[in-house]
Coordinates of C-alpha atoms in Angstrom, one line a residue:
X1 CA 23.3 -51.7 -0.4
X2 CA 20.9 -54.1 1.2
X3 CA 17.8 -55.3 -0.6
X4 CA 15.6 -53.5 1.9
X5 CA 17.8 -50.1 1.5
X6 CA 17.9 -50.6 -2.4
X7 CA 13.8 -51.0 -2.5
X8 CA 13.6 -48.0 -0.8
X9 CA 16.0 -45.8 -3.5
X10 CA 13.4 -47.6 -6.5
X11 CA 10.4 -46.1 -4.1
X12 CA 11.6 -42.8 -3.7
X13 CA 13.0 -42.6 -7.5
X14 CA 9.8 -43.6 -8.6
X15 CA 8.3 -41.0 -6.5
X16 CA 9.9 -37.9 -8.0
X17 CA 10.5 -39.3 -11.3
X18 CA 9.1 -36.8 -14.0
X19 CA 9.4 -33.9 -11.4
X20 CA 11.2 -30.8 -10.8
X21 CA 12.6 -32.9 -7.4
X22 CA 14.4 -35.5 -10.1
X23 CA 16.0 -32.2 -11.1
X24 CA 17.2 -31.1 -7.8
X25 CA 18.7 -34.6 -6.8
X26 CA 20.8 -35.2 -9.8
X27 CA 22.3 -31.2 -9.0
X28 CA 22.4 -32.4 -5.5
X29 CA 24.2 -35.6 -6.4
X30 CA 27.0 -33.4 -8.9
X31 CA 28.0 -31.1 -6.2
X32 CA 28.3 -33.8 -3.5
X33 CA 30.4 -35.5 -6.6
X34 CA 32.5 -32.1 -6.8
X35 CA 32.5 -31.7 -2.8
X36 CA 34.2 -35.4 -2.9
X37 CA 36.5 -34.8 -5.6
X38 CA 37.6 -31.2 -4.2
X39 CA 38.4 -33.3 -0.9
X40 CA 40.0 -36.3 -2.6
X41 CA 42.2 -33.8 -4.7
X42 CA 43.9 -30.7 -3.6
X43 CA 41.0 -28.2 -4.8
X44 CA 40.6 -25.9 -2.4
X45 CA 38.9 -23.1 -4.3
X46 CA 36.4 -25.7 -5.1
X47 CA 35.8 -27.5 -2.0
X48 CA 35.3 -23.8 -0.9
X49 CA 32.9 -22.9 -2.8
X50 CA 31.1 -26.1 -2.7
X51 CA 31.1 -25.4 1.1
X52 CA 29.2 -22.2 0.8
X53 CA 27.2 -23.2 -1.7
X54 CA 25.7 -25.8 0.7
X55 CA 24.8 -23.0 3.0
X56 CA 22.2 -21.7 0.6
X57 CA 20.6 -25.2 -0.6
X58 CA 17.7 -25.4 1.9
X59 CA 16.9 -22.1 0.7
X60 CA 16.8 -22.5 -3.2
X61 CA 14.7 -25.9 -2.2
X62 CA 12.1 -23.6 -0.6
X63 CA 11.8 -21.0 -3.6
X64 CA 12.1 -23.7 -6.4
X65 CA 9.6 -26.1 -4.0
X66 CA 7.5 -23.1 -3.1
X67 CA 4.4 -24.6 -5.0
X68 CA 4.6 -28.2 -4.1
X69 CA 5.2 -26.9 -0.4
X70 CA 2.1 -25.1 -0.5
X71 CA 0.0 -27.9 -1.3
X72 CA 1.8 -30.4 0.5
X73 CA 0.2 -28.3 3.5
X74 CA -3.2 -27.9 1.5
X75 CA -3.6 -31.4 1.4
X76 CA -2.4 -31.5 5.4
X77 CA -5.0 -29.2 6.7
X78 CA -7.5 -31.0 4.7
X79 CA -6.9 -34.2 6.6
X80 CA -9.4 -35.4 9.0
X81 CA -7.7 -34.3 12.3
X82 CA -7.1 -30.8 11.1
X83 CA -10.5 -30.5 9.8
X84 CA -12.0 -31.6 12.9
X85 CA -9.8 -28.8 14.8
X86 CA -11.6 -26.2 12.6
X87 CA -15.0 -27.4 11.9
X88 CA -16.2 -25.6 15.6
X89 CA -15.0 -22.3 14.7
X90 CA -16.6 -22.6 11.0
X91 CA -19.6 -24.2 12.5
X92 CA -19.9 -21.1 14.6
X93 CA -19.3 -18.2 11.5
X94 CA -22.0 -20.6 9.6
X95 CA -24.0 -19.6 12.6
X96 CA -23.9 -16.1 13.1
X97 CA -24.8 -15.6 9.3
X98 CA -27.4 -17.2 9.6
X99 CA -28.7 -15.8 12.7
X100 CA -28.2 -11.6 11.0
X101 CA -29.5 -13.1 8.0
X102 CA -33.6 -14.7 9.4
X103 CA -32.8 -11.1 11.7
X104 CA -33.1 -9.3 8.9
X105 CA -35.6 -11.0 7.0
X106 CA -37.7 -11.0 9.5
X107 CA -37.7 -7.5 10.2
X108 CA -38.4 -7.2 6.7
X109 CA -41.0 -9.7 7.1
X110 CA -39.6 -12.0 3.9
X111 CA -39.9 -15.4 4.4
X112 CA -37.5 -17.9 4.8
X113 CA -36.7 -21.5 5.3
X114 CA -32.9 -22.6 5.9
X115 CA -31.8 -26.4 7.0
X116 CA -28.9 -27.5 8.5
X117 CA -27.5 -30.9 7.5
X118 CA -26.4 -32.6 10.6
X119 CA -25.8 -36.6 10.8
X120 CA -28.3 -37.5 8.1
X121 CA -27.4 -36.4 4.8
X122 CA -30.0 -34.4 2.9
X123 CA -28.8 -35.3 -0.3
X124 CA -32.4 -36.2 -2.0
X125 CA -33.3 -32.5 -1.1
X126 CA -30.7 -30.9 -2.1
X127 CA -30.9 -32.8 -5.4
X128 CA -34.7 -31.5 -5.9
X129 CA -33.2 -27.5 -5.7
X130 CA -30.7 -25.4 -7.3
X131 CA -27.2 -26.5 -7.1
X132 CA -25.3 -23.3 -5.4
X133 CA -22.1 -24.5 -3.5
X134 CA -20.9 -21.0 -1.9
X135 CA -19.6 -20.0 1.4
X136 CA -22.6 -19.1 3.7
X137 CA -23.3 -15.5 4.0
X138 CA -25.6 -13.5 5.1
X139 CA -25.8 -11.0 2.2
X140 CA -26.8 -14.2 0.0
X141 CA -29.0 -15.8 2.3
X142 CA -30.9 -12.6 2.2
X143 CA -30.8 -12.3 -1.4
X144 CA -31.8 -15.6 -2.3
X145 CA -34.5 -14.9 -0.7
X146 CA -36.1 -11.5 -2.1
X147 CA -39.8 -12.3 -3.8
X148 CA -38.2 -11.0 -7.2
X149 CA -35.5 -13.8 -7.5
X150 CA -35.6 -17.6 -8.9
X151 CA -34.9 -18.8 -6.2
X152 CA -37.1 -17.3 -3.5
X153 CA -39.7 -20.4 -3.5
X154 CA -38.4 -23.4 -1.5
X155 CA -35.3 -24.2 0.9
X156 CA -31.2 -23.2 1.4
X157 CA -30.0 -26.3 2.5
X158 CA -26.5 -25.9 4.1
X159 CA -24.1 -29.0 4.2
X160 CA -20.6 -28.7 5.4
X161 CA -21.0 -24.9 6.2
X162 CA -21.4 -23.8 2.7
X163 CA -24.6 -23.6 1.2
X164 CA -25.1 -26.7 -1.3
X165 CA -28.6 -25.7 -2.9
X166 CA -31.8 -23.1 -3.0
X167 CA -35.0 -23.5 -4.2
X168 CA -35.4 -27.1 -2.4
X169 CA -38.6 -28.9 -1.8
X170 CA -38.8 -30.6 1.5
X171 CA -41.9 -33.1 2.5
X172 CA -44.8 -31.2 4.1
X173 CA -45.6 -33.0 8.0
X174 CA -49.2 -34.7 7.9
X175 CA -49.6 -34.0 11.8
X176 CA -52.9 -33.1 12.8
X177 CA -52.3 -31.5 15.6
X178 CA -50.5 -28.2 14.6
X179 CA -51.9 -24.7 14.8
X180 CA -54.1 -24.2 11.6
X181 CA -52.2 -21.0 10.8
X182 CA -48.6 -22.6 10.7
X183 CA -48.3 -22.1 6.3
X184 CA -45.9 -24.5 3.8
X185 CA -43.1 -23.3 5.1
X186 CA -43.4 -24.2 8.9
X187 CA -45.2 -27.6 7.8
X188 CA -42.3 -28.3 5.7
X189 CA -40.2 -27.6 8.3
X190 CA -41.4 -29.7 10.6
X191 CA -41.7 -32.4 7.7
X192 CA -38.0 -32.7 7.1
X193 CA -37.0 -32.6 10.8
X194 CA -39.3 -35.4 11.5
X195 CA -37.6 -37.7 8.9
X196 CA -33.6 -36.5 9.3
X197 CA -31.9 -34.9 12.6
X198 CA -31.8 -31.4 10.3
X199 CA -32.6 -28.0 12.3
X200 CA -34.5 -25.7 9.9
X201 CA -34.8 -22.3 10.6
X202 CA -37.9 -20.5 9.4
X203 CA -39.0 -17.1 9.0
X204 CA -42.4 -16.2 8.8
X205 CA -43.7 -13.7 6.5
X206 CA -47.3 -12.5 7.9
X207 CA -45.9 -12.1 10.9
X208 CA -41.9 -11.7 10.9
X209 CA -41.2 -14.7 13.1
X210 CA -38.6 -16.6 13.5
X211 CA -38.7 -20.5 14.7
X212 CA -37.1 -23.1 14.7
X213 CA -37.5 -27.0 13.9
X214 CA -35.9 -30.1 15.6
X215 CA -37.2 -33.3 15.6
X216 CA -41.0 -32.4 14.3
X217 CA -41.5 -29.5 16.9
X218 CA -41.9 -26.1 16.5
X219 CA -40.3 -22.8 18.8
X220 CA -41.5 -20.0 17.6
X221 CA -41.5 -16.5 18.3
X222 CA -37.7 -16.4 18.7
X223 CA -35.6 -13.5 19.0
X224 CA -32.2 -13.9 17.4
X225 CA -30.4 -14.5 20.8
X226 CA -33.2 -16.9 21.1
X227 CA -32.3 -18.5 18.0
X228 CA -28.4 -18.5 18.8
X229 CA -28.6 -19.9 22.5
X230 CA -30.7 -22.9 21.1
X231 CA -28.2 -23.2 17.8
X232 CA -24.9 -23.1 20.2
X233 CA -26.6 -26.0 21.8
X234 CA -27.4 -27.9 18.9
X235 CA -24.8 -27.5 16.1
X236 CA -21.9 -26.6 19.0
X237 CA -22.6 -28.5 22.3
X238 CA -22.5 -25.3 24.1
X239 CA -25.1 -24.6 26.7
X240 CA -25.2 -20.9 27.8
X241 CA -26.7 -19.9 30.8
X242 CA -29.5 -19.8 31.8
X243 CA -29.6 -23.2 30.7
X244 CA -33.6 -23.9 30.9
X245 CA -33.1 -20.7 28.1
X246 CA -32.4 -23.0 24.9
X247 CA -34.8 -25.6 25.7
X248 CA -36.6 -26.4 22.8
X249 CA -40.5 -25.8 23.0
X250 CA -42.6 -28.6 23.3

C-alpha cells in the first residue's frame, strides 16, 4: 500500500468511524474473507452461498442506508445549483398566493401591505415585526390580515418565499408630491421601496385597491392580472404581452 493509497483508507475510516457504515464494512470485509477462503479451499457450499449472498448486498445497503440516503439527497437538492433550478417555480407559487390573497382582500376591502425581499435584505424590518417563518399562503395572508387579529397593523414581509414576519413597521416616504389621500399604508410603501429594491403590494381599504410599489412609485388601481403581469416581470424576468401592459406607472 502506497502512502497516498494508505492516507486515503485513514480518510475514509475516519469518515464512517462511529457509524452504522463501520458496521457494514467489517461484514463486508468477513464475507470477502469467507469468499477467499471458500476459493483457496475446496468449500464449495460456501463459496456458493457466499456467491449468492453477494447478489443481495446492494440491496440490504439501501434498506439499512435508507436514512443516511435520504439526507445525503436532502443535503444535495439544497445545494446552490439545485436551488437555483427551483427557486423560478417557487418564485412563481409565492406569486399566485399572493396575487388570490390582495384579490380577496380587496374585494373585501381589508387592507393590506405585503413586501417582497429582493437583492436588499430587509432584515431591520423584519426584526421590528412578528417573527412567523411559514410557507406563503393565501389562506394566511388573508388571515393575518382580518381587523380582529394581532397582527393586522403593519407589514408581511416575505424573504425566500416563505413569509419571515407580520406586524412590520416600514419608514413612511417624506415626498411632497403624492396625492393627499394616499393613507400609512401606501406612504409606507413607497418609503421602503425608495430605500431597498423590495416590491410591496398594497391593498387599500376605503377603496379596495390594489397597487403596487417599486422604486418610490405608485400603480394603483390594479386588477389582479394587472398585478401578475407587472410581478412576472419583476420577481420572474417574464414579459407577457402586450408588453407596454406591465409598465410600471409613473
Amino acid at each position: 500500500v502506497t502512502g497516498k493509497n494508505k492516507d486515503d483508507l485513514q480518510a475514509a475510516m475516519k469518515l464512517i468511524r462511529g457509524t452504522r457504515a463501520m458496521q457494514l464494512a467489517i461484514g463486508s470485509l468477513l464475507v470477502l474473507l469467507l469468499l477467499y477462503i471458500s476459493q483457496a479451499f475446496p468449500l464449495r457450499t460456501v463459496g456458493w452461498l457466499i456467491r449468492n449472498l453477494l447478489a443481495y448486498v446492494v440491496f440490504a445497503a439501501i434498506v439499512l442506508f435508507q436514512s443516511d440516503i435520504r439526507r445525503a439527497l436532502s443535503h444535495l437538492g439544497r445545494a446552490p445549483f439545485f436551488r437555483a433550478l427551483g427557486r423560478s417555480e417557487r418564485t412563481a407559487e409565492t406569486m399566485e398566493e399572493v396575487i388570490t390573497a390582495a384579490g380577496m382582500l380587496a374585494k373585501a376591502r381589508v387592507g393590506a401591505i405585503i413586501a417582497f425581499e429582493r437583492e436588499i435584505g430587509l432584515r431591520n424590518y423584519v426584526e421590528s415585526g412578528i417573527p412567523v417563518d411559514a410557507r406563503v399562503s393565501y389562506d394566511l395572508i388573508t388571515t393575518i390580515f382580518q381587523p380582529t387579529t394581532p397582527l393586522h397593523d403593519g407589514a408581511i414581509i416575505i424573504s425566500e418565499e416563505r413569509i419571515a414576519a407580520a406586524s412590520c413597521f416600514l419608514p413612511l416616504t417624506v415626498n411632497p408630491l403624492l396625492d393627499k389621500d394616499l393613507g400609512t399604508r401606501h406612504r409606507a410603501a413607497i418609503g421602503l421601496t425608495e430605500e431597498t429594491d423590495a416590491l410591496a403590494v398594497v391593498v387599500s381599504e376605503e377603496r379596495g385597491e390594489i397597487s403596487l410599489a417599486r422604486q418610490g412609485r405608485l400603480s394603483r388601481g390594479l386588477t389582479p392580472d394587472d398585478l401578475r403581469s407587472r410581478l412576472r416581470t419583476l420577481l420572474l424576468h417574464r414579459r407577457d404581452e402586450p408588453a407596454a401592459a406591465v409598465e410600471l406607472d409613473a
